[in-house]
CSV table of C-alpha atoms in Angstrom, one decimal:
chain,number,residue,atom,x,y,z
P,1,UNK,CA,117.7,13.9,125.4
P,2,UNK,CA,114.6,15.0,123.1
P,3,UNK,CA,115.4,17.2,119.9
P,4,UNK,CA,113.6,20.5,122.1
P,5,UNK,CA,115.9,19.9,125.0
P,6,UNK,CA,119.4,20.5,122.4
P,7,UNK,CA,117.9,23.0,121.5
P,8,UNK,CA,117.2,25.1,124.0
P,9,UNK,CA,120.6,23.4,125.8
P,10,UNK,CA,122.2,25.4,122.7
P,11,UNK,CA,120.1,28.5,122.9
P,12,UNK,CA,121.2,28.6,126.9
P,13,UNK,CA,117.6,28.0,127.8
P,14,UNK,CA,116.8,26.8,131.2
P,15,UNK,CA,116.4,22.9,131.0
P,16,UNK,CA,113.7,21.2,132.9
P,17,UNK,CA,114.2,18.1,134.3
P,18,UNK,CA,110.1,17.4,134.6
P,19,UNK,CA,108.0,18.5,131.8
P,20,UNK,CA,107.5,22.0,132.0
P,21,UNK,CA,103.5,23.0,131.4
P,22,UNK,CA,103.5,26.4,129.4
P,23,UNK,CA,100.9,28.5,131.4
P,24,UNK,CA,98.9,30.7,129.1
P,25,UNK,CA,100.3,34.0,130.7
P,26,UNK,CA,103.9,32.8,129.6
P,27,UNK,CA,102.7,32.4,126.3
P,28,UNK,CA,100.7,35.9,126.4
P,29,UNK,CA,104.3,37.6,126.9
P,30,UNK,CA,106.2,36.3,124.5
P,31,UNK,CA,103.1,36.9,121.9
P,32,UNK,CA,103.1,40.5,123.1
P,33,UNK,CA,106.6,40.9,123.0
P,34,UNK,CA,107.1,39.2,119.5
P,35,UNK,CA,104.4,41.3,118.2
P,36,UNK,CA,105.6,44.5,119.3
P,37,UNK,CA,109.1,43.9,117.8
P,38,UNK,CA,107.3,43.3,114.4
P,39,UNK,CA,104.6,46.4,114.7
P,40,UNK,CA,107.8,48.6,115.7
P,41,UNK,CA,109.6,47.4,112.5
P,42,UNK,CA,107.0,48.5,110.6
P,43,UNK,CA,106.1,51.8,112.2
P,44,UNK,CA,109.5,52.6,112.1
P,45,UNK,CA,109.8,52.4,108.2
P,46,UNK,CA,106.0,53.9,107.9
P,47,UNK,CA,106.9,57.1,109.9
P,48,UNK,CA,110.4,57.2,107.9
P,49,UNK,CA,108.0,57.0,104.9
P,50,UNK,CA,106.7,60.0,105.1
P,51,UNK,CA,109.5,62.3,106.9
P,52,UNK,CA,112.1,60.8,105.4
P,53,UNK,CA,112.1,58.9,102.7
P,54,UNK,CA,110.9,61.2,100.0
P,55,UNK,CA,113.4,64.1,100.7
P,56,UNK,CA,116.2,61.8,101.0
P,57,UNK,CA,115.5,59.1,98.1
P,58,UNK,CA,113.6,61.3,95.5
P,59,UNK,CA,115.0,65.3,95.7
P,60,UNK,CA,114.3,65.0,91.7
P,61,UNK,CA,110.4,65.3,92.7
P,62,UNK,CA,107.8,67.7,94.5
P,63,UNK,CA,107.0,66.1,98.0
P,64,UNK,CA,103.6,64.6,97.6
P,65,UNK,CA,105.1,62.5,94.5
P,66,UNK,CA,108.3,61.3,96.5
P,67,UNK,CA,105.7,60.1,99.0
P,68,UNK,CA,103.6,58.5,96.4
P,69,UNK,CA,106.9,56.6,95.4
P,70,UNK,CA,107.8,55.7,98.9
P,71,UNK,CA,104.2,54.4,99.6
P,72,UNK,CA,104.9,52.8,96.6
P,73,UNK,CA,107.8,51.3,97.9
P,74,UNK,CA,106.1,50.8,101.1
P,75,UNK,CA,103.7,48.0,99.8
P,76,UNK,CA,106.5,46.0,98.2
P,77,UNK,CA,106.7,43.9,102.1
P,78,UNK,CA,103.1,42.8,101.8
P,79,UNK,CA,103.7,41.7,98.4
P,80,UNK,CA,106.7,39.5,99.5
P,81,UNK,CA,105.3,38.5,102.6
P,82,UNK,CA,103.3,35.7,101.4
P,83,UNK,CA,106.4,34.1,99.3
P,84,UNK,CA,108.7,34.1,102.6
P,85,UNK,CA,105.6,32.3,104.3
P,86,UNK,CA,106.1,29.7,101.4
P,87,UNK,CA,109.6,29.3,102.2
P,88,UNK,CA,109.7,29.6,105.6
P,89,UNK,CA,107.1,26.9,105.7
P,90,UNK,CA,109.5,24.4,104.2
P,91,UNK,CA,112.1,25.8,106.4
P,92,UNK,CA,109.9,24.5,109.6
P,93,UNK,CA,109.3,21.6,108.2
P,94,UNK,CA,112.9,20.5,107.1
P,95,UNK,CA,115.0,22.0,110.4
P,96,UNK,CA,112.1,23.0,113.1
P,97,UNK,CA,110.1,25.9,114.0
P,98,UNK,CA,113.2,27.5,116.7
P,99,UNK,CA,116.0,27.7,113.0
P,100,UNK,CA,113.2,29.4,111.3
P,101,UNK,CA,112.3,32.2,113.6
P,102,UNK,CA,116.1,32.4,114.3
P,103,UNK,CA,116.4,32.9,110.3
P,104,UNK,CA,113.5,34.9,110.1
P,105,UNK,CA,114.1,37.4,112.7
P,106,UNK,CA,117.4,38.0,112.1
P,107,UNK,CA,116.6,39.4,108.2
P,108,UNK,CA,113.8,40.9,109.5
P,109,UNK,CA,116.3,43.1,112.1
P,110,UNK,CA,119.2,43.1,109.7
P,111,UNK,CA,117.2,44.2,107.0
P,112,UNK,CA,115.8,47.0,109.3
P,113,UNK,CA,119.2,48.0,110.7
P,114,UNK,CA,120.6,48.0,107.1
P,115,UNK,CA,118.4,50.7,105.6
P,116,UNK,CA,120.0,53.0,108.2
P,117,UNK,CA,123.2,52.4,106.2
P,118,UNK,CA,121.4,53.5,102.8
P,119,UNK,CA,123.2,56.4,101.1
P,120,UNK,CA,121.0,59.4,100.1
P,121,UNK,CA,119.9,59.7,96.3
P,122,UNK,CA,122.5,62.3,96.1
P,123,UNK,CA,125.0,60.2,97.2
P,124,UNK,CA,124.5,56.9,95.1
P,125,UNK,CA,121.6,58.2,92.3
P,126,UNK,CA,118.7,55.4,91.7
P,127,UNK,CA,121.3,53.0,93.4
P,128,UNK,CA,120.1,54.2,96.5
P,129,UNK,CA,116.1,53.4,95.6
P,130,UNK,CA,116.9,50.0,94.1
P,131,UNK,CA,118.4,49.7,97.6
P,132,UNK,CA,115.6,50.7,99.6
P,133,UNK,CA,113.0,48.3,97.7
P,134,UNK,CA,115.4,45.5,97.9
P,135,UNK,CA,115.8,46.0,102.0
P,136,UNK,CA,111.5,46.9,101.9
P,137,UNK,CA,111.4,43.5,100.1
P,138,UNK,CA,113.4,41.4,102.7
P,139,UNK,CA,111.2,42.9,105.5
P,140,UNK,CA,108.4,41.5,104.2
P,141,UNK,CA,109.8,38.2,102.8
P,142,UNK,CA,111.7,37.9,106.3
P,143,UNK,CA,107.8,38.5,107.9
P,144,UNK,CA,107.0,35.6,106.6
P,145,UNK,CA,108.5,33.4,108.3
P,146,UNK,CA,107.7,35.4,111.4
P,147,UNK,CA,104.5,33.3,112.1
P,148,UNK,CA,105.4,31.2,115.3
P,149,UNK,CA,101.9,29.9,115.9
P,150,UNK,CA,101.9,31.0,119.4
P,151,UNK,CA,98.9,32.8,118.7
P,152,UNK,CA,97.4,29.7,118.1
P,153,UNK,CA,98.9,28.1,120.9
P,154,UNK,CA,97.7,30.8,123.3
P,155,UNK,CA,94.2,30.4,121.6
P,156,UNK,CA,94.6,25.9,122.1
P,157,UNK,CA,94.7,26.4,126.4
P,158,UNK,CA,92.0,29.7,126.3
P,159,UNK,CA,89.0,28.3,128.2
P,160,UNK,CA,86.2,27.9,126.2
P,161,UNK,CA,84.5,31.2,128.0
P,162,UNK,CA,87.6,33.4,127.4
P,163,UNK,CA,89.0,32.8,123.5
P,164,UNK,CA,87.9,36.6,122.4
P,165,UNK,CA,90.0,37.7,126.0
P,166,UNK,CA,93.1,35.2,124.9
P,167,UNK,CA,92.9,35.9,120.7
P,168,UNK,CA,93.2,40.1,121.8
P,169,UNK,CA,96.7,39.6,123.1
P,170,UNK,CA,98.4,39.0,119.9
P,171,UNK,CA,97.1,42.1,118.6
P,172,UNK,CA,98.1,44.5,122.0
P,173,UNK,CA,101.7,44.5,119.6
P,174,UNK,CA,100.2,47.0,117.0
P,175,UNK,CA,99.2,50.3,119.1
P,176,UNK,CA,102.1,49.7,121.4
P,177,UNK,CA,104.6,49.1,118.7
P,178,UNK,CA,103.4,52.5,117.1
P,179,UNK,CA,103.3,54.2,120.9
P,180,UNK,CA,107.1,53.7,120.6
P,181,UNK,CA,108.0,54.1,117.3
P,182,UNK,CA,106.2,57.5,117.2
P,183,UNK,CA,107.6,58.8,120.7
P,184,UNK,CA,111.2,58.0,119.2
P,185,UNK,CA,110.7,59.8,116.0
P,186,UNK,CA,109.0,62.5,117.7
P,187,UNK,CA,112.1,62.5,119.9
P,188,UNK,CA,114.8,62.7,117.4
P,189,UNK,CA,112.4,65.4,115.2
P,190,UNK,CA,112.2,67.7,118.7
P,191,UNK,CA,116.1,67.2,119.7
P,192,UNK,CA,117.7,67.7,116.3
P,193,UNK,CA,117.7,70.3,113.7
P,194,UNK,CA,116.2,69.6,110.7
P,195,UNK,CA,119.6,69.1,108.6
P,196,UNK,CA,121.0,66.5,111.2
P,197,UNK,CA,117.4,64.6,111.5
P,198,UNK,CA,117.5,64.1,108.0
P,199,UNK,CA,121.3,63.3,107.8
P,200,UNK,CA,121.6,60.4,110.8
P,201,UNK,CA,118.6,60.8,113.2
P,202,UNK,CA,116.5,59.3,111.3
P,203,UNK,CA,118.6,56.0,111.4
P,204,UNK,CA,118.8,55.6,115.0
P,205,UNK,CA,115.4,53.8,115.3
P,206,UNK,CA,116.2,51.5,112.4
P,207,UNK,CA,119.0,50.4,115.0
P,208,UNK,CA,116.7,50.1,117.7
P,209,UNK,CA,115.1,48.0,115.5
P,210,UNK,CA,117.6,45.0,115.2
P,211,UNK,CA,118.3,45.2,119.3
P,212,UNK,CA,114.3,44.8,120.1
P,213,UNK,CA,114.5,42.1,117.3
P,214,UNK,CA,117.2,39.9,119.4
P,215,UNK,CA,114.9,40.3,122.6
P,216,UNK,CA,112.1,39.2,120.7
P,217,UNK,CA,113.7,36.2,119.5
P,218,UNK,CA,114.5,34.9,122.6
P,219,UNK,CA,111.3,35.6,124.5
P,220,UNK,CA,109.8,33.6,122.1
P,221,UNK,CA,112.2,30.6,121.9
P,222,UNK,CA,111.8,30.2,125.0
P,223,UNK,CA,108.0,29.3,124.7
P,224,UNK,CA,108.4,27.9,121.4
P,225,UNK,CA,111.2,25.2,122.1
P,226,UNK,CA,109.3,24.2,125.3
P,227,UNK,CA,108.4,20.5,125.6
P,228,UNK,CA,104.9,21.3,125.5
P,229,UNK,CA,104.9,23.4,122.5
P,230,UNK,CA,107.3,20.1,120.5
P,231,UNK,CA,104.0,17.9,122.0
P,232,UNK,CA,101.3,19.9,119.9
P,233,UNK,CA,103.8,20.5,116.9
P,234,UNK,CA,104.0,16.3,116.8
P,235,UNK,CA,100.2,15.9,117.3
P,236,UNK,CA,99.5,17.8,114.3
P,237,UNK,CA,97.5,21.2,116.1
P,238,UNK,CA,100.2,23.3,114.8
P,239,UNK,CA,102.3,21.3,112.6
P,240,UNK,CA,103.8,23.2,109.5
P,241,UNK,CA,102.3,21.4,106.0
P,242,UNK,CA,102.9,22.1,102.4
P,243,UNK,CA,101.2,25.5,101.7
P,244,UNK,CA,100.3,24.2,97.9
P,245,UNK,CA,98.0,21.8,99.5
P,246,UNK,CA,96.6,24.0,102.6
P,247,UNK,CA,95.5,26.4,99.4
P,248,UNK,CA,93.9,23.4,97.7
P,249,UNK,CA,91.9,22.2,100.3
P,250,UNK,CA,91.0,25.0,102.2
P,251,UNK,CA,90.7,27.7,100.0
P,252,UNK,CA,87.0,28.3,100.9
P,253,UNK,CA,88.5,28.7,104.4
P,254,UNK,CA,91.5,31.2,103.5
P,255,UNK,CA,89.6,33.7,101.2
P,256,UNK,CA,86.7,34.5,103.4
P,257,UNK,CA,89.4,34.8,106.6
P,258,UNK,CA,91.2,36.9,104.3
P,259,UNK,CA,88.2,39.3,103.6
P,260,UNK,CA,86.6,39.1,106.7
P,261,UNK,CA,89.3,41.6,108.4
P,262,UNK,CA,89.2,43.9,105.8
P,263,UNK,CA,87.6,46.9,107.8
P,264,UNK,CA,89.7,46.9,110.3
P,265,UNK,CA,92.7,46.4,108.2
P,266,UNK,CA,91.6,49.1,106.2
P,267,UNK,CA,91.4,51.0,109.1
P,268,UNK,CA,94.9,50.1,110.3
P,269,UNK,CA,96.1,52.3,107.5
P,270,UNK,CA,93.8,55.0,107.6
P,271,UNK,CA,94.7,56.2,110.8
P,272,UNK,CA,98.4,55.2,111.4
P,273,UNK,CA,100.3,56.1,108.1
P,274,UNK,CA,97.8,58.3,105.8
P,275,UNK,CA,97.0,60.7,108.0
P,276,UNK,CA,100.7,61.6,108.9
P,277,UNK,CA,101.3,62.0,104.7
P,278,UNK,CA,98.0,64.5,104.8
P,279,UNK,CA,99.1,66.4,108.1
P,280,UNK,CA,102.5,67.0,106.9
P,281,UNK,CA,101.7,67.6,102.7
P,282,UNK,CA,98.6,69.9,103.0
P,283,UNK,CA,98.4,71.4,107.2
P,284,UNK,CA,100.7,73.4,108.9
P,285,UNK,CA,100.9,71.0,111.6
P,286,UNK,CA,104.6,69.9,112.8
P,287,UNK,CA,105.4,66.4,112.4
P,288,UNK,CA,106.4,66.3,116.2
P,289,UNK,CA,102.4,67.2,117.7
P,290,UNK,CA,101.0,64.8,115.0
P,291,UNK,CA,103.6,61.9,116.2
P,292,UNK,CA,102.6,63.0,119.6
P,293,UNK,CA,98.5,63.1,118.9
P,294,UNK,CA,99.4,59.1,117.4
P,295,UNK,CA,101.0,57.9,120.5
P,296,UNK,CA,98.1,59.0,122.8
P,297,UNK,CA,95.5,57.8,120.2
P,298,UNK,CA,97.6,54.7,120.2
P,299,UNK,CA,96.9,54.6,124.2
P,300,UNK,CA,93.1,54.7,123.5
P,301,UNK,CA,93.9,51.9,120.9
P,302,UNK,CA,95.6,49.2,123.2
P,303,UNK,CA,92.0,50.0,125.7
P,304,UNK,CA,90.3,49.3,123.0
P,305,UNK,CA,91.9,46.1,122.3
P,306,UNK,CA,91.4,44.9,125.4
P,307,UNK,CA,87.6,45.8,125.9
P,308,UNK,CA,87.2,43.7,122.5
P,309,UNK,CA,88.4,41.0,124.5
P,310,UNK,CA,85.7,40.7,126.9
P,311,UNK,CA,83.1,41.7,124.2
P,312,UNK,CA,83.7,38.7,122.2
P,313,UNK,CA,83.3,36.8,125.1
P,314,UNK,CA,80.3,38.3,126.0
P,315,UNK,CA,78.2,39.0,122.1
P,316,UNK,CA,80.3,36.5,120.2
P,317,UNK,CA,83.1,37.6,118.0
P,318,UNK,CA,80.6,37.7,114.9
P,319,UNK,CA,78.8,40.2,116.5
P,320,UNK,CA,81.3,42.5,117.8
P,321,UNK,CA,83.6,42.1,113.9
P,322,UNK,CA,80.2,43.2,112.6
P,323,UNK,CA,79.2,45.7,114.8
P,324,UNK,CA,82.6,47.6,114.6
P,325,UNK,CA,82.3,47.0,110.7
P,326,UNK,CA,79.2,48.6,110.5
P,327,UNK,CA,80.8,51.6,113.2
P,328,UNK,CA,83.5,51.8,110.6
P,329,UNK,CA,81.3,52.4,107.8
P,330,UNK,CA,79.7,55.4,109.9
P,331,UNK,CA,82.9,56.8,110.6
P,332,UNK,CA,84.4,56.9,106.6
P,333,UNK,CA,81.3,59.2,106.1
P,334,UNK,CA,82.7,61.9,108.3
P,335,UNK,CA,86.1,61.3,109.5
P,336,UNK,CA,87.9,63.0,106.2
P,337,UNK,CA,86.0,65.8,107.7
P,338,UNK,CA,87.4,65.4,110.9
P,339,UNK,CA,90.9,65.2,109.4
P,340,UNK,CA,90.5,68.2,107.7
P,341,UNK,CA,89.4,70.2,110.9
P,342,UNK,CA,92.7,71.6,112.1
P,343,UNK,CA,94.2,69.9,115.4
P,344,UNK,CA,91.1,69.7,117.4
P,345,UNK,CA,89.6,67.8,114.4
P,346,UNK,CA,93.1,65.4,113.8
P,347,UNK,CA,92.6,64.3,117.8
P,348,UNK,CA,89.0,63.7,117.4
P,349,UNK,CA,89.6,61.8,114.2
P,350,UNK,CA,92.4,59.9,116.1
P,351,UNK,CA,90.9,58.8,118.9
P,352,UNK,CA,87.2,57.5,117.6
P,353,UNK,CA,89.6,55.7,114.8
P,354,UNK,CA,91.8,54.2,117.2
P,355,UNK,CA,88.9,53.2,119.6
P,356,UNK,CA,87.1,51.5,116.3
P,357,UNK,CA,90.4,49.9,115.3
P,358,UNK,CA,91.0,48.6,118.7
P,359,UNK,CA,87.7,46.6,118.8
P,360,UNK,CA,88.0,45.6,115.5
P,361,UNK,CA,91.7,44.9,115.5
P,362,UNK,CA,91.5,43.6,118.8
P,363,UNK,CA,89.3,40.2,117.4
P,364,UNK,CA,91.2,40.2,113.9
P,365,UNK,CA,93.6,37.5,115.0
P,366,UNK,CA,92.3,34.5,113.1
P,367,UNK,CA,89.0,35.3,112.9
P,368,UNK,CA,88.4,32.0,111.0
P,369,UNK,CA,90.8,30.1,112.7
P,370,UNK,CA,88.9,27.4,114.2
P,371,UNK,CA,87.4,26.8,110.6
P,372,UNK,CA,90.8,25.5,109.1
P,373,UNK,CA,91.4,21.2,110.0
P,374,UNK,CA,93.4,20.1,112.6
P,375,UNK,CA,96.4,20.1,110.3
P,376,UNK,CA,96.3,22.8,108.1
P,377,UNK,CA,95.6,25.5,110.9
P,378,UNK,CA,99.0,26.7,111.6
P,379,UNK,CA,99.6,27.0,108.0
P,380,UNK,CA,96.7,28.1,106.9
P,381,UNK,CA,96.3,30.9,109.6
P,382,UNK,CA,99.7,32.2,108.6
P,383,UNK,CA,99.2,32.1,105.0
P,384,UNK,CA,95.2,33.7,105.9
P,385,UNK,CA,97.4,36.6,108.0
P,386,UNK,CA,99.3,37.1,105.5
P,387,UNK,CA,96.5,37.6,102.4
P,388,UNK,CA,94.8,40.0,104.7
P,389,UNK,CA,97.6,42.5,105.0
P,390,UNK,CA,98.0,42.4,101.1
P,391,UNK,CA,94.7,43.3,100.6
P,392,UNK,CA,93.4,45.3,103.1
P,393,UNK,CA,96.5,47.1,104.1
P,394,UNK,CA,99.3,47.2,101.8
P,395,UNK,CA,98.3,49.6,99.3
P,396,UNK,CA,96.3,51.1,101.8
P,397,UNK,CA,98.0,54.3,102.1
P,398,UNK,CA,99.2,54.7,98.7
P,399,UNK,CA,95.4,54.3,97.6
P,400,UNK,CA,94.1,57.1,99.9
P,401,UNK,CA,96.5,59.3,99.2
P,402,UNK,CA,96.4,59.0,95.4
P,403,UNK,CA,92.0,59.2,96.0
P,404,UNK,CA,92.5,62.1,98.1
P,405,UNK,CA,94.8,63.7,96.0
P,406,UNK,CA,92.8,63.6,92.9
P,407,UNK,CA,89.1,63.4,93.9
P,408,UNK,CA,89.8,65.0,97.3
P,409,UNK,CA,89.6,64.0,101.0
P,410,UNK,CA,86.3,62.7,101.0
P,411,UNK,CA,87.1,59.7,98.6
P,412,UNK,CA,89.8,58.5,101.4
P,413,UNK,CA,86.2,57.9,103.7
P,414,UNK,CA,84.9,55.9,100.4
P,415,UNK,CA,88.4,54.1,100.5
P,416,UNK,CA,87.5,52.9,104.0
P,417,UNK,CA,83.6,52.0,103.6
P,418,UNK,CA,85.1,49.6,100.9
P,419,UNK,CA,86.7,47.4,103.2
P,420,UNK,CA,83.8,47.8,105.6
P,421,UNK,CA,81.4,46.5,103.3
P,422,UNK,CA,83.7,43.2,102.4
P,423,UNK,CA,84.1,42.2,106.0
P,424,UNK,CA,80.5,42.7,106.6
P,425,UNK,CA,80.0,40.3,102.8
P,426,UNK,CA,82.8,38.0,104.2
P,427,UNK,CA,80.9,37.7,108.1
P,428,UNK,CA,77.7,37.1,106.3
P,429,UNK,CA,79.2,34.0,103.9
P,430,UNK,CA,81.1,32.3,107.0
P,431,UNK,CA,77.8,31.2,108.9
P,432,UNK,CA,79.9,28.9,110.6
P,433,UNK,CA,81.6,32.1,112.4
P,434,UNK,CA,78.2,32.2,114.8
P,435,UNK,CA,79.6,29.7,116.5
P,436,UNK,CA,82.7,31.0,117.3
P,437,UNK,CA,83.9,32.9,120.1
């Protein structure tokens, strides 16, 4: 009995008694699955961000500063992200890649189902904050270890004439992780009143949280302890190595795929969890028809991804990255306009953002992927994922606030054209991405 077949014998995974080939549409499922579990996490704790979070943990401030502290706060998972990959790593490497995500998804939920425990600041003073950034920091450490390399996986059995259709699945968990974690806040915002919302509403989905975690973890044990998956783990396509040397010997590799998503990253930010801080600091628009506006934006979003799919197949990936980055660019000259246009403006500014993001998003996935060696590509592309988050999107929304705040709207649009202009630098030194679909 092979070391995969105890396992999923302990797990109460069906045992096959002739090797069971993984079909790529098995794989797309639990990618799309475990991807949604992790967007929803962190849509969850974004909307509570702003609607929460700053009444609740910082009374002793005006608004826009409690934000600015929660944003602040916000970041600290992208920050610790990159150290849980480090651990994690050693994790897969010591006990197998089925006890890490175990490990890692369970802190990930129970760190998310924990903050809807949190007392209020008037409850438990600072205590209360120290609280929330130690939680915001196990998120992200717990993230790290997240990286399952089924996205690599599904990208290994792509046909050659379909890897930008195959590397767009992955990223189908973003818009529909936000579709449901803005239809439940919206929810909770429309059914409660205001005092009850912010007393134990706003905890419910931070218990939905843990439940879609458990799901998750199981639809994607159940691909990742397959015989199939143990066969390319031993060959060495997806075999978890030291980071330390990964870093050494492929750093060329790492900081251009960490650049090279910037725009859309930037992006990511820009039209999920800044523009719900400007709508509800400086409009008179309710929280509820903004959430709303984001879900069907989101819709537009997942179409997106999917045309980015076929695309990439069709112009090469290169192409379409730098096409969208030089869309994106366009857009950050007028879209703090659009913002700032009442609701007719906020659903025009959604939906082009979200159809940009989706394209953009949509080919994101390890754009560099195929430049990494055999063995250092499932450790590289996690560690890779990881750096791009930090810098394109972690202090993303603390950044455009703070700009628009002080130098007004506009400089949220120069914000954007930033990371534009480095994936467009970043496409330009990675010749060897013309050759990549």
């Amino acid at each position: 009995m092979t070391s995969t077949t105890q396992t999923r014998e302990a797990l109460g995974l069906p045992i096959f008694k002739e090797e069971h080939k993984v079909s790529p549409a098995e794989i797309a499922i639990g990618v799309i699955i475990g991807r949604t579990s992790e967007f929803f996490d962190f849509f969850v704790y974004a909307i509570a961000s702003v609607l929460v979070f700053p009444k609740l943990f910082f009374p002793f401030v005006d608004v826009l500063t409690g934000t600015l502290y929660s944003f602040a706060i916000f970041s600290l998972a992208f920050i610790a992200r990159p150290v849980g990959s480090l651990v994690f790593m050693a994790i897969d490497r010591a006990y197998g890649r089925g006890t890490k995500l175990t490990i890692a998804l369970f802190m990930l939920g129970g760190s998310t189902a924990a903050i809807a425990f949190l007392p209020a600041y008037a409850d438990a003073g600072t205590t209360s904050i120290w609280l929330l950034a130690l939680l915001r920091l196990g998120q992200g450490f717990a993230l790290g270890g997240t990286w399952d390399g089924l996205a690599s996986l599904l990208a290994l059995n792509a046909p050659e004439e379909k890897r930008g259709w195959y590397a767009m699945i992955p990223q189908l968990g973003a818009p529909f992780g936000l579709i449901v974690a803005s239809l439940l806040f919206a929810y909770m915002v429309t059914s409660l009143s205001a005092a009850d919302f912010l007393d134990w509403g706003w905890r419910y989905p931070f218990f939905v949280a843990f439940a879609i975690n458990v799901v998750a973890l199981f639809a994607r044990l159940r691909i990742v302890v397959t015989e199939e998956f143990d066969h390319l783990f031993r060959s060495r396509d997806l075999q978890a190595v030291s980071v330390s040397t990964t870093i050494r010997t492929e750093w060329k590799t790492i900081l251009i795929g960490a650049l090279a998503p910037l725009a859309s990253f930037a992006l990511f930010h820009m039209v999920t969890v800044f523009p719900l801080s400007w709508v509800s600091l400086f409009t008179r628009e309710t929280p509820t028809t903004f959430l709303l506006i984001e879900a069907v934006a989101a819709a537009f979003g997942v179409v997106a991804v999917i045309a980015s799919g076929r695309l990439a197949d069709h112009f090469g990936r290169r192409t379409l990255l730098g096409g969208c980055a030089v869309g994106i660019a366009v857009f950050s000259g007028f879209a703090p306009q659009l913002l700032d246009a009442g609701t007719v403006g906020e659903i025009v500014f959604m939906v082009i953002g979200f159809i940009l993001l989706g394209l953009a998003f949509g080919q994101s996935s390890g754009v560099v992927a195929s430049g990494f060696a055999t063995e250092h590509r499932y450790t590289g592309s996690a560690f890779t994922s990881d750096l791009s988050w930090l810098l394109g999107a972690g202090f993303a929304p603390l950044a455009a606030l703070l700009l628009s705040v002080n130098f007004g709207l506009i400089a949220s649009g120069a914000y954007l054209l930033s990371g534009a202009l480095a994936t467009l630098i970043a496409l330009w030194l990675n010749a060897g991405l013309a050759g990549n679909k």
